[in-house]
Coordinates of C-alpha atoms in Angstrom, one line a residue:
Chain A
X1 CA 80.0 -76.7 -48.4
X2 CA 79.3 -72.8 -50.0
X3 CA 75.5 -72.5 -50.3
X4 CA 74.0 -70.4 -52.9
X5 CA 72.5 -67.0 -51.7
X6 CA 68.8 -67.6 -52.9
X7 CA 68.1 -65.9 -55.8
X8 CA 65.4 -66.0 -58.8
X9 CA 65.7 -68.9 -61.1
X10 CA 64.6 -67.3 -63.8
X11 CA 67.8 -65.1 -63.5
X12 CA 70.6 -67.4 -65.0
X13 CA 68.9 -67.9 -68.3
X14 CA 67.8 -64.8 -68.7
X15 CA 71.4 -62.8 -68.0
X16 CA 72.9 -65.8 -70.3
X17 CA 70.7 -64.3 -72.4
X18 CA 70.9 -60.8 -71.9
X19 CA 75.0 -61.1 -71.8
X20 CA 74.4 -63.4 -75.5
X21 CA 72.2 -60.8 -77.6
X22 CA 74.0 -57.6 -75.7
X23 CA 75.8 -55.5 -77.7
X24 CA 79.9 -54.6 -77.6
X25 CA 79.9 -50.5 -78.6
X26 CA 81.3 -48.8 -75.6
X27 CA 78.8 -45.8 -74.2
X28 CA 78.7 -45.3 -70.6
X29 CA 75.6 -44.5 -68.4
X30 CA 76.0 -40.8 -68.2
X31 CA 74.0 -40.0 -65.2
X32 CA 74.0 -39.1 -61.8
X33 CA 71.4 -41.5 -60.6
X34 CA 72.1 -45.2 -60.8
X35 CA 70.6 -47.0 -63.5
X36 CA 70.7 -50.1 -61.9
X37 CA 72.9 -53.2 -62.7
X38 CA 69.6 -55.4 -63.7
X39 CA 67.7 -52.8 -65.6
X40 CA 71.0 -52.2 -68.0
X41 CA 70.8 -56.0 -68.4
X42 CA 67.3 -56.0 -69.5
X43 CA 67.8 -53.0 -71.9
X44 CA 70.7 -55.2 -73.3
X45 CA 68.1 -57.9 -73.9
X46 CA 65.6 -55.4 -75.4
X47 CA 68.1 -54.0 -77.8
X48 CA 69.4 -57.6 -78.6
X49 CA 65.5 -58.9 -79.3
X50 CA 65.0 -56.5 -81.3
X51 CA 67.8 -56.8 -83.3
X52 CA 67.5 -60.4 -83.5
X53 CA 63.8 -59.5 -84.2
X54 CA 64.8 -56.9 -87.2
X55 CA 67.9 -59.8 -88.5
X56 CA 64.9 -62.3 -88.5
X57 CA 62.3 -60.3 -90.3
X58 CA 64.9 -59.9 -93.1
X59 CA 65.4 -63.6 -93.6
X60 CA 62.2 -64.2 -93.3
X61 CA 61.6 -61.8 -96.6
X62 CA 64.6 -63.5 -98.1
X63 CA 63.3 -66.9 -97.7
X64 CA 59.4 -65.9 -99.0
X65 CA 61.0 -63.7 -102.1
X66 CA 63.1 -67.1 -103.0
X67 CA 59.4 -69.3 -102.8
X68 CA 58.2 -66.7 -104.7
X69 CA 60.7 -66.6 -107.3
X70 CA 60.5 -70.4 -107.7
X71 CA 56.7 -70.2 -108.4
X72 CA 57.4 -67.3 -110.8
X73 CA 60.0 -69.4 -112.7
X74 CA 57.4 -72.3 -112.6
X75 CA 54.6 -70.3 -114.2
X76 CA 56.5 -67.8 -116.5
X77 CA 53.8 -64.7 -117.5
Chain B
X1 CA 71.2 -8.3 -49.8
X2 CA 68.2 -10.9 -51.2
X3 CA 69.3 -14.7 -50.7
X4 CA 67.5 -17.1 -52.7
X5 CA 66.8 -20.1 -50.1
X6 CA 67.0 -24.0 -51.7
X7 CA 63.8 -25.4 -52.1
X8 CA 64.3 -28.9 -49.8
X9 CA 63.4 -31.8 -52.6
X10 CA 65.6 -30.2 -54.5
X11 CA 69.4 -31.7 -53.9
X12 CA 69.7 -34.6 -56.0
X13 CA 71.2 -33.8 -59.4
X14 CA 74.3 -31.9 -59.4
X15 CA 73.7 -30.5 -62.5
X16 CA 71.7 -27.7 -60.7
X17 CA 69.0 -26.5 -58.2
X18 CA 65.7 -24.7 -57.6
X19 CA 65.7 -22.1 -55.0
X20 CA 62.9 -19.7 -53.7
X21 CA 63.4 -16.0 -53.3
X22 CA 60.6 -14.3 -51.6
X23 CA 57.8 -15.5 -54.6
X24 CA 59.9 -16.2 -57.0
X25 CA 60.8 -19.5 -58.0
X26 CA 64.5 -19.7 -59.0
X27 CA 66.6 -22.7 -60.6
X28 CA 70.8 -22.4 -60.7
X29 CA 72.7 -24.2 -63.5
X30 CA 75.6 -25.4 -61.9
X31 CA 79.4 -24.6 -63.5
X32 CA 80.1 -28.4 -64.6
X33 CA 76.7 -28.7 -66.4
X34 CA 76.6 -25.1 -67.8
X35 CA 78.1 -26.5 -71.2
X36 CA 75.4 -29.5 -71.4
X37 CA 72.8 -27.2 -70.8
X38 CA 73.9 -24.7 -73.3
X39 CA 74.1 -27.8 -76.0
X40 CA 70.6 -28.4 -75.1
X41 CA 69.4 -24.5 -75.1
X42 CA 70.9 -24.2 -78.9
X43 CA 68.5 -27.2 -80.3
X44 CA 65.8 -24.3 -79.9
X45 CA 64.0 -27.5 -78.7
X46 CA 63.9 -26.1 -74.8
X47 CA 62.1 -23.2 -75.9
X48 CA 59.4 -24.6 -78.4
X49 CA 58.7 -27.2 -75.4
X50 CA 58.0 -24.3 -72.9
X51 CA 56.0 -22.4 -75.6
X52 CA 53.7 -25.3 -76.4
X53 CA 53.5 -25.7 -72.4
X54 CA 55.0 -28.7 -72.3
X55 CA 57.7 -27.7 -70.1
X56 CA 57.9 -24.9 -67.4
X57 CA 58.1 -21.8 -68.7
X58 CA 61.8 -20.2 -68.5
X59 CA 63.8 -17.3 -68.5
X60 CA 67.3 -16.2 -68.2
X61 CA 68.2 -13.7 -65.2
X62 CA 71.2 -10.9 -66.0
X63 CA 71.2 -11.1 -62.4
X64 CA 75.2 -12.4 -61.2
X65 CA 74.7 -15.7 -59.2
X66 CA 76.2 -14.6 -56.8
X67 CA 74.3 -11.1 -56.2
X68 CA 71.6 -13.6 -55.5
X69 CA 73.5 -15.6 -52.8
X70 CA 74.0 -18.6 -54.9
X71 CA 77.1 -19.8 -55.6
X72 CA 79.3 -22.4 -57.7
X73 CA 76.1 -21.9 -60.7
X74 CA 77.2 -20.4 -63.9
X75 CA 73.5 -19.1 -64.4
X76 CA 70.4 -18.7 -62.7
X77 CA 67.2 -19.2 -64.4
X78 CA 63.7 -17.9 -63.0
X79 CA 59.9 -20.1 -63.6
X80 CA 56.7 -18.5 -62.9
X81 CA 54.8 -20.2 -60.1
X82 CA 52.4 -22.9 -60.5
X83 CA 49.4 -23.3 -59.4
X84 CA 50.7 -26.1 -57.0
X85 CA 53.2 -29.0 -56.6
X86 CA 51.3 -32.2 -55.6
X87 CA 52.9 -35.4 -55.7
X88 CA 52.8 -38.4 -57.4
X89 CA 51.4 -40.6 -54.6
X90 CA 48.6 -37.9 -54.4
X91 CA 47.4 -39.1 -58.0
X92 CA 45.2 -41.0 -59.1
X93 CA 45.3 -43.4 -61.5
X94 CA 44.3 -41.4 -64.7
X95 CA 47.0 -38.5 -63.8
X96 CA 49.8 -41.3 -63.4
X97 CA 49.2 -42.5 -66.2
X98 CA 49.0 -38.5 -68.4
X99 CA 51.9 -38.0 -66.3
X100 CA 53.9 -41.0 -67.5
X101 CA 52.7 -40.7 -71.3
X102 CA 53.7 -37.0 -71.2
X103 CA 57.3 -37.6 -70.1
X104 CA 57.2 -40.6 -72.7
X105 CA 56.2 -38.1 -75.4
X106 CA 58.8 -35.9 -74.1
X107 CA 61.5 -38.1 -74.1
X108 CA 60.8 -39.2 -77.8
X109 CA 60.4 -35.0 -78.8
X110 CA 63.7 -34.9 -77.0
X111 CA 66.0 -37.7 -78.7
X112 CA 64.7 -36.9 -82.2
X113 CA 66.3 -33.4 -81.5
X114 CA 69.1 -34.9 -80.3
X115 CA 68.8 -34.6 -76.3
X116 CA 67.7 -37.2 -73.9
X117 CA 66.6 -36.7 -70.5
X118 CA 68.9 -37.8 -68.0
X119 CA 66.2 -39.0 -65.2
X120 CA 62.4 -40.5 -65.3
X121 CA 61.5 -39.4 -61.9
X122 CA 57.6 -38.9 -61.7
X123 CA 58.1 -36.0 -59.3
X124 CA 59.5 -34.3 -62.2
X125 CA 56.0 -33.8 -63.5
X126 CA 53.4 -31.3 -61.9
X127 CA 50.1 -30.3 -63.5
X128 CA 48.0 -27.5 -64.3
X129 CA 44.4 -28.6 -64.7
X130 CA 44.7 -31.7 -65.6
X131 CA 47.4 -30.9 -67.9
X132 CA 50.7 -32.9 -67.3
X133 CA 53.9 -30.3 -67.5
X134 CA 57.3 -31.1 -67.1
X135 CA 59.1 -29.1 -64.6
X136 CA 62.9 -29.9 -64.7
X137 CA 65.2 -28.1 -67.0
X138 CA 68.1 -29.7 -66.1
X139 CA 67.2 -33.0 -67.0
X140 CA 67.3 -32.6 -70.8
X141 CA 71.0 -32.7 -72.0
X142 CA 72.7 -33.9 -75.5
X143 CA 71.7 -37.3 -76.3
X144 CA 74.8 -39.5 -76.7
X145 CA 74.9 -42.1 -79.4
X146 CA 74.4 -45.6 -78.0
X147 CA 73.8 -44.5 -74.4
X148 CA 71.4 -46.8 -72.4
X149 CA 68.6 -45.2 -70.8
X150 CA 69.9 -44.1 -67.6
X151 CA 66.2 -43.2 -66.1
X152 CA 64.5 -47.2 -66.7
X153 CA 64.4 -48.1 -63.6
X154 CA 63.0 -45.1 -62.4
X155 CA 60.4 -45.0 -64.8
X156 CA 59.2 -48.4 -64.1
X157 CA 59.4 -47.7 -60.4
X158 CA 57.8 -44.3 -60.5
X159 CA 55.4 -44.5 -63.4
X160 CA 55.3 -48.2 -64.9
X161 CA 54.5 -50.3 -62.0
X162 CA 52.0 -48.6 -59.9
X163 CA 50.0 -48.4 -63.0
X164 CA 50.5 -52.0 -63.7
X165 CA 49.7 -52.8 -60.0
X166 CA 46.3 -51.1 -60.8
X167 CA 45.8 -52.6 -63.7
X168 CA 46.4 -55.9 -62.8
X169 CA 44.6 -56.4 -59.5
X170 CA 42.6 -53.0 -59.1
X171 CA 44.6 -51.9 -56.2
X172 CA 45.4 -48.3 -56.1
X173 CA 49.1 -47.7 -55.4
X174 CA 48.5 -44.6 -53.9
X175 CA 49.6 -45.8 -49.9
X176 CA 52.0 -48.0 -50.8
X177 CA 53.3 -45.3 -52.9
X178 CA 53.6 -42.6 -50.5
X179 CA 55.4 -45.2 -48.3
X180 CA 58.5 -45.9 -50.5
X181 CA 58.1 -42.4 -52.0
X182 CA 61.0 -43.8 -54.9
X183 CA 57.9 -46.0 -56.0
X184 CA 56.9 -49.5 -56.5
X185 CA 60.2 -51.6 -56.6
X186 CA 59.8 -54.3 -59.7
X187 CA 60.8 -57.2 -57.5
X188 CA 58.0 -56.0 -55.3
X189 CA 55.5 -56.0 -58.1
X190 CA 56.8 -59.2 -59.4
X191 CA 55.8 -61.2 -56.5
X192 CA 52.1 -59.9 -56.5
X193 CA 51.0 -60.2 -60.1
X194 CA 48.6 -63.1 -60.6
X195 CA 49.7 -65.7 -62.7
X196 CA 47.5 -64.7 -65.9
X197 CA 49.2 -61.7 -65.7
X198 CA 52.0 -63.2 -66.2
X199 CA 51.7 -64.2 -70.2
X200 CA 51.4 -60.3 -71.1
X201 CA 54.8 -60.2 -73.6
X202 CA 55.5 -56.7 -71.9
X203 CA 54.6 -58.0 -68.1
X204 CA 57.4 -60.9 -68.8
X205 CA 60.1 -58.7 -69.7
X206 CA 59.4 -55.3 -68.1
X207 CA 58.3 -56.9 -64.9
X208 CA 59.1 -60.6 -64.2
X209 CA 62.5 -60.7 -66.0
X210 CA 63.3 -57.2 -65.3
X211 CA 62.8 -58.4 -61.3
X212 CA 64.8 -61.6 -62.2
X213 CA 67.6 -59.6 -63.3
X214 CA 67.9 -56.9 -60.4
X215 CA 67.6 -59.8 -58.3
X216 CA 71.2 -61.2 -59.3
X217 CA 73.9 -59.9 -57.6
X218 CA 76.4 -57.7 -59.6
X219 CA 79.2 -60.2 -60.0
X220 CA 82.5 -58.5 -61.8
X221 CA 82.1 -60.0 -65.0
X222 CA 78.2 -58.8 -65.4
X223 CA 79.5 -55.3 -63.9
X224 CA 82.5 -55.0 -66.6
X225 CA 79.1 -56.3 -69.3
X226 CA 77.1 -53.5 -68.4
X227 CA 79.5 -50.7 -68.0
X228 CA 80.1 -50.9 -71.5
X229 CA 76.6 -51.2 -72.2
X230 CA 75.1 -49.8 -75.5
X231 CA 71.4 -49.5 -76.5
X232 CA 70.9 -48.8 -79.9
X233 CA 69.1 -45.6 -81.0
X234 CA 66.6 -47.4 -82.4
X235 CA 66.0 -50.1 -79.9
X236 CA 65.9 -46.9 -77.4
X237 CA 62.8 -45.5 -79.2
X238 CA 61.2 -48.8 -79.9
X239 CA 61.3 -48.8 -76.0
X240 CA 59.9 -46.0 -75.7
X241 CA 57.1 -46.4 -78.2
X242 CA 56.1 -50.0 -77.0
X243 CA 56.0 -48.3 -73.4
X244 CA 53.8 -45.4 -74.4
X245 CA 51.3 -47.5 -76.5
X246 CA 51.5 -50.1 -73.6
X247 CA 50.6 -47.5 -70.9
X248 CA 47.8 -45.7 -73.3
X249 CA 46.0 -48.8 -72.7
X250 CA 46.2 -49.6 -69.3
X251 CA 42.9 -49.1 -66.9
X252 CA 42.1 -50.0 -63.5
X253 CA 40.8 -53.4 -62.7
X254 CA 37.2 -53.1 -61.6
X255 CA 36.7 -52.6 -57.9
X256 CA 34.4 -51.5 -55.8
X257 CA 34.5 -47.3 -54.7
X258 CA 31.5 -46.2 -52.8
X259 CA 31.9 -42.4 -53.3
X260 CA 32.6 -42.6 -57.1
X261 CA 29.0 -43.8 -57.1
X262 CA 27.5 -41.2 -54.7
X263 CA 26.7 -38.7 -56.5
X264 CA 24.0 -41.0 -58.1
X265 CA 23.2 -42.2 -54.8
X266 CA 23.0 -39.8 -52.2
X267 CA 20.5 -39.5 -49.3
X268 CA 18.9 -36.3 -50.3
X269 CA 16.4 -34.8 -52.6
X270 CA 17.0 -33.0 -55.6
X271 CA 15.5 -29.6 -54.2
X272 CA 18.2 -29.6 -51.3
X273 CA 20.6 -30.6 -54.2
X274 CA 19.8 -27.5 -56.4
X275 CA 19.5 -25.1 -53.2
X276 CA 23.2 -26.5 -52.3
X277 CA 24.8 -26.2 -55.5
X278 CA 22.8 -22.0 -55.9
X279 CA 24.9 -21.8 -52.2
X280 CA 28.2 -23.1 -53.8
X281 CA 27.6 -21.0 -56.7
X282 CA 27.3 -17.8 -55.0
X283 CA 30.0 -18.3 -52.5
X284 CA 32.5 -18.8 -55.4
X285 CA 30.9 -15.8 -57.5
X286 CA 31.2 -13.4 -54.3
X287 CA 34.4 -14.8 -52.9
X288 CA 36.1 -15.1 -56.4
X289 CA 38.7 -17.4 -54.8
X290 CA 41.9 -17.7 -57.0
X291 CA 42.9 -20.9 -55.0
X292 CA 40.1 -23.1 -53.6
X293 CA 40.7 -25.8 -51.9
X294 CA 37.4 -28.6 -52.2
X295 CA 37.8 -30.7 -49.1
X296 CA 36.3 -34.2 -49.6
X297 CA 35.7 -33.5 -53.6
X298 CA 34.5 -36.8 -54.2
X299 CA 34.3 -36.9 -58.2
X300 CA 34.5 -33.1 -58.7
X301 CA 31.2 -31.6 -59.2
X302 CA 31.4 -29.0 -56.7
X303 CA 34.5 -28.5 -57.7
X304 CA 33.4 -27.7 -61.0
X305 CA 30.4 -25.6 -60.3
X306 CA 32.7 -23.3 -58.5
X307 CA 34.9 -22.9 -61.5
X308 CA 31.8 -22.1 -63.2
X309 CA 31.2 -19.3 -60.7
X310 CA 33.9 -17.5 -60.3
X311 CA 36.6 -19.6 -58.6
X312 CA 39.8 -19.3 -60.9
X313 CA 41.4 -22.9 -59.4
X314 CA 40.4 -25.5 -58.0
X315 CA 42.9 -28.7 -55.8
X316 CA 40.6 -31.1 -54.9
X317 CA 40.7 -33.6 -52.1
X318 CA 39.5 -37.2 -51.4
X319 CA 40.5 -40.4 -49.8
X320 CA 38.7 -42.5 -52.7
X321 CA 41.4 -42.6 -55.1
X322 CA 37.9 -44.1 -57.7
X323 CA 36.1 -41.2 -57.1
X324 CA 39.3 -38.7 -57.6
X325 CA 40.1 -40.7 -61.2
X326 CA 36.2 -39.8 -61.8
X327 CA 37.1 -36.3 -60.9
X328 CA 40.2 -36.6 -63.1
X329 CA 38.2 -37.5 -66.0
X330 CA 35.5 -34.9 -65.4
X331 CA 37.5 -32.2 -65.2
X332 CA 39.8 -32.9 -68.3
X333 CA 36.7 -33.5 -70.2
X334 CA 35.8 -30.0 -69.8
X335 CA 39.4 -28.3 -69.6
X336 CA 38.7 -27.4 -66.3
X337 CA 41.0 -25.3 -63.7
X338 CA 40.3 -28.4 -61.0
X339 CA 43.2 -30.6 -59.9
X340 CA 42.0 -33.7 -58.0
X341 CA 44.6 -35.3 -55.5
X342 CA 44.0 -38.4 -53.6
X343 CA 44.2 -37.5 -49.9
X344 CA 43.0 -39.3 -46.4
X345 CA 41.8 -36.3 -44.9
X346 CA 42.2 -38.1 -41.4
X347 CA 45.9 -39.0 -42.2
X348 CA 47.0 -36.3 -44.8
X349 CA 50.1 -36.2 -46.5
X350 CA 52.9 -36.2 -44.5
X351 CA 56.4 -34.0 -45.1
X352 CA 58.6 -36.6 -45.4
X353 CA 61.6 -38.2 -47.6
X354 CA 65.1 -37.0 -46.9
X355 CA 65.3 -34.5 -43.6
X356 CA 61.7 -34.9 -43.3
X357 CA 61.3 -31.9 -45.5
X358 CA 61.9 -33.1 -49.4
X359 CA 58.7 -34.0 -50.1
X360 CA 55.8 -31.2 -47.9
X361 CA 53.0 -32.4 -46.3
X362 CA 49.4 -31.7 -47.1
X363 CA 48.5 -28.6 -44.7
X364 CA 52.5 -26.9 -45.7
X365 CA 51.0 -26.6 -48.9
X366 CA 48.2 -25.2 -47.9
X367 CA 47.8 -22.1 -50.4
X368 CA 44.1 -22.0 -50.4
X369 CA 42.4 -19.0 -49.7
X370 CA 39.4 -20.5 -49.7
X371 CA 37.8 -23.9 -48.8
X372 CA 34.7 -26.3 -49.6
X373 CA 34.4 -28.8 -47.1
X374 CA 31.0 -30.2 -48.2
X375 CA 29.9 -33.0 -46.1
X376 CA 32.9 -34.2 -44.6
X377 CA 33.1 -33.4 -41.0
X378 CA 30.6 -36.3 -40.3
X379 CA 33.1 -38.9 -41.7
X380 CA 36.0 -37.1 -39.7
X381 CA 33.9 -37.5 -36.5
X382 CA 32.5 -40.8 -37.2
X383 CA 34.6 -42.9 -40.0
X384 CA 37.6 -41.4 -37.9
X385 CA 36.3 -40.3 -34.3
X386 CA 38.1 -36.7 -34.7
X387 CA 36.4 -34.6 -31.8
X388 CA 33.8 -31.8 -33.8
X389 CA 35.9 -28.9 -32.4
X390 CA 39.4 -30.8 -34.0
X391 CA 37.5 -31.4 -37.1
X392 CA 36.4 -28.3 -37.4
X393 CA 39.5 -26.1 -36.7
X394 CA 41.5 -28.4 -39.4
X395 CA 39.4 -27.1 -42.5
X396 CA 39.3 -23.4 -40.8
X397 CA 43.7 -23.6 -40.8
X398 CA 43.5 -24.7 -44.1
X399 CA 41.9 -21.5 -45.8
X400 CA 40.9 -17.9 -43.9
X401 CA 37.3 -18.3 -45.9
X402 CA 34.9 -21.3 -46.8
X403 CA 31.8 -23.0 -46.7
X404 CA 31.0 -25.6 -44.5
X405 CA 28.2 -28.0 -44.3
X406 CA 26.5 -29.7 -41.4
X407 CA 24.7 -33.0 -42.1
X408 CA 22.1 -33.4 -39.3
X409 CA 22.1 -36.3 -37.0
X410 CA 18.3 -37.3 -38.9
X411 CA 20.4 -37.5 -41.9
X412 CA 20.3 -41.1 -43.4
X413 CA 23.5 -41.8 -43.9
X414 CA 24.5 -39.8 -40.4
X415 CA 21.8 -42.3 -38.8
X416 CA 23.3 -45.4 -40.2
X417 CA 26.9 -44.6 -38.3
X418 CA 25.2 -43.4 -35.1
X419 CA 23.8 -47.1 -34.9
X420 CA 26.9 -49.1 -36.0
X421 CA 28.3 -47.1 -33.1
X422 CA 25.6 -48.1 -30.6
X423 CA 25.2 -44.2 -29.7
X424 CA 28.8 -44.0 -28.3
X425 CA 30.7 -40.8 -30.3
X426 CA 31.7 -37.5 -29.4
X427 CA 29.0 -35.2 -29.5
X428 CA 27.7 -34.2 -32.9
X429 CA 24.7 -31.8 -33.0
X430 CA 24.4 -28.7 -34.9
X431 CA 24.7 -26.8 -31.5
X432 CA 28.5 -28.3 -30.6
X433 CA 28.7 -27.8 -34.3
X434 CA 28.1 -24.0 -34.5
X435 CA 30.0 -23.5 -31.4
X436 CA 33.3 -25.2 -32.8
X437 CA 33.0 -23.3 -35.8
X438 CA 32.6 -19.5 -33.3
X439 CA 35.3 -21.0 -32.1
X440 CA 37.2 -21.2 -35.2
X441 CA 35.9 -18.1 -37.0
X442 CA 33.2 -16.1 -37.6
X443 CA 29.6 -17.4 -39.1
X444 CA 29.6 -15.3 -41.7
X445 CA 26.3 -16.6 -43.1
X446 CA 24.3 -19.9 -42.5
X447 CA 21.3 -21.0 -45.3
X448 CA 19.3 -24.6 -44.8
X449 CA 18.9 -26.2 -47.3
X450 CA 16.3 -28.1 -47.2
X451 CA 13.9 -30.2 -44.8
X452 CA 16.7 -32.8 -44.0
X453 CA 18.5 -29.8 -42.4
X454 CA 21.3 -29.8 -44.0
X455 CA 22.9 -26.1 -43.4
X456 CA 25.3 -24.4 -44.9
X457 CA 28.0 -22.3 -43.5
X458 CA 30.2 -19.6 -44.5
X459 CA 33.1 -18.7 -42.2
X460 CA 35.8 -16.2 -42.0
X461 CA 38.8 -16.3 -40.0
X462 CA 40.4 -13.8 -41.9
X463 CA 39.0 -10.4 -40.4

């Protein structure tokens, strides 16, 4: 029996995560010092949030203007 | 011929290096980064920084590299000398946390004209005053669309976490710091932040999940994921920004600091008070001393007063990282010439880091020519049982002239270690006192104080 090397448990959902909301354009790290597998990972995850975060904000303003325009149509000026 | 000589903690980015020749302070551009710097020079961007002080000032020599004894650099470039290079581990608190906004700023100056810097070490940082400057040329180089931030984890370890160690439990970082001079590793941090800590949206992810995922091993498939890795430009300043307006508000937990309180506190009246700060005042106004060093500054107001007088700058010294951030604060609040470093004067920094030699210790950077050392050999002798003679000769090596103070055995405070020690201490007196200082120099000058008997000494080792 292989036994698992102990690591965080918080890891494996938060790489899934990381690897889900990462983006696919191509730009290596150009740098002599090593930016560090994890701390990519996490940037991933910043840049996805936030674009999840900016994808959200817009249907969230799509979904209020279309209550809004149904209250307008109800109660033509 | 002259031959520039490498500066020792400088050998880590090939892109170039800092050399010393004679005074000068020299920095090569190496051949293979000689068309990343010139991208970066034509922004104009390296220039406006230097003019509004934000970066070392520069200048290009005509000089061949190689007339200088420096070889495979396509350039040599030439900074004037600062005041001095303390480092990070020798800050306190408030300076970490200038120092870490100022390379934020810089950073976000940088990418909006199209450069980015290619580390986040804190080292890179020195001040003047209290003034953070940034110090490495080389670092800044054309920002490439998409590219991740290669410096994070550097930043968190070098800046982000000791602050948030501080702020979270009121520990200061400042020892642990100067024991892993790279900084406070995340997964370190991570295991030490109380649990209410823990719900902070930017704890979670810059700390605890940042931990979680160093922690993983690099398996191929995440290693292929993050070699082509892209971070937005705007995700990149968003980072940034939420960094900078996260670190603006960060303060230290409240703890206790006895010496940050002491001036409010002290044993003496204010008579001997006034007479000691006329003595300090006329020492710096005769001496003028373009580099004075305040040994045991506790929260800078001798420091201050001798600035006032005629003492151009000032590096102040204390074990009490509280009373240095008090120091800190004092002295930018006036735009004082008065650097205040956290230092154990019984254990002083060390030279250390690769070779022994890339970071310099305490006394190598001793460029004082003159010294305060305002009662502190008491706590050297008792708080750290240094013989009065060893004590003594220590502040003497550090500057040819200075002031000294002897705190009488009758002293209150004095009193109250002689008894915790049962009577059992090397001998303290103001007779073995005066004779380790002969010893050490010449008494150029001695004035009591007042009726506790405090004295003040100048000395001379110089002539």
């Amino acid at each position: 029996m292989t036994r698992k090397t102990s690591k965080s448990r918080l890891a494996e959902p938060i790489l899934l995560g990381a690897v889900f909301l990462a983006g696919t354009a191509v730009a290596p790290a150009w740098a002599y010092l090593d930016p560090g597998t994890g701390s990519m990972m996490l940037q991933l995850m910043l840049g996805g949030l936030a674009g999840v975060m900016v994808v959200g904000k817009l249907y969230l303003k799509r979904a209020t203007d279309f209550i809004r325009n149904i209250g307008r149509r109800r109660h033509p000026e | 011929m002259n031959r520039a000589a490498p500066i020792a903690g400088s050998y880590r980015d090939p892109a170039g290096g800092v050399h010393r020749l004679g005074d000068r302070i020299l920095r090569t551009v190496a051949d293979d980064y000689d068309a990343d710097f010139t991208a970066a020079l034509r922004t104009g961007l390296l220039d406006r920084f230097a003019d509004d002080g934000r970066i070392v000032a520069f200048e290009t020599l005509t000089d061949a590299p190689q007339s200088l004894g420096l070889t495979g650099a396509s350039r040599v470039l030439e900074h004037p000398r600062l005041p001095f290079i303390s480092h990070p581990y020798e800050w306190s608190f408030e300076a970490l946390r200038a120092a870490a906004l100022h390379h934020l700023d810089l950073h976000l100056s940088a990418v909006e004209g199209e450069l980015t810097l290619s580390d986040a070490t804190a080292y890179n940082v020195q001040f003047v005053g209290t003034d953070p400057i940034f110090i490495d040329l080389l670092s800044f180089r054309p920002y490439r669309e998409g590219e991740i931030w290669a410096g994070y984890r550097q930043f968190c370890e070098q800046f982000l976490n000791p602050l948030v160690l501080c702020a979270a439990t009121g520990l200061m970082p400042n020892a642990w710091y100067r024991g892993r001079i790279e900084g406070i590793a995340t997964a370190d941090l991570a295991r030490l932040l109380p649990w209410r800590a823990r719900f902070s949206r930017r704890i979670l992810l810059h700390v605890v999940a940042h931990a979680a995922l160093e922690s993983a091993a690099p398996d191929a498939a995440r290693t292929k994921q993050t070699a082509s890795a892209s971070l937005p430009r705007a995700s990149f300043l968003n980072m940034l920004r939420d960094l900078r307006a996260w670190i603006a508000k960060l303060h230290p937990k409240k703890g206790r600091s006895l010496w940050s309180d002491y001036t409010t506190t002290c044993s003496y009246s204010d008579e001997e008070q006034a007479a000691k700060k006329a003595e300090v005042a006329a020492f710096a106004t005769m001496l003028n001393p373009k580099i004075l060093w305040d040994i045991g500054c506790n929260t800078g107001e001798y420091s201050l007063l001798a600035l006032k007088s005629g003492a151009d700058y000032v590096i102040g010294w204390d074990g009490d990282a509280r009373a240095v951030d008090a120091a800190f604060r004092a002295a930018r609040a006036e735009g004082a010439r008065l650097t205040p470093l956290v230092g154990d004067l019984a254990n002083p920094s060390p030279s250390q880091g690769w070779g022994q030699a890339e970071r310099a210790g305490m006394q190598e950077r001793s460029n004082a020519d003159s010294a305060l050392a305002l009662a502190v050999v008491h706590h050297l002798l008792f708080g750290a049982n240094v013989p009065l003679p060893q004590a003594i000769s220590w502040i003497v090596g550090l500057a040819p002239r200075g002031l000294i103070e002897f705190v009488p055995p009758t002293d209150v405070q004095v009193r109250g270690m002689i008894a915790r020690r049962d009577g059992v201490h090397h001998p303290y007196d103001r007779e073995h006192f005066v004779a380790a200082l002969t010893q050490a120099a010449r008494i150029e000058r001695s004035t009591i104080i007042g009726p506790s008997g405090r004295e003040l000494f100048w000395y001379d080792r110089s002539r």
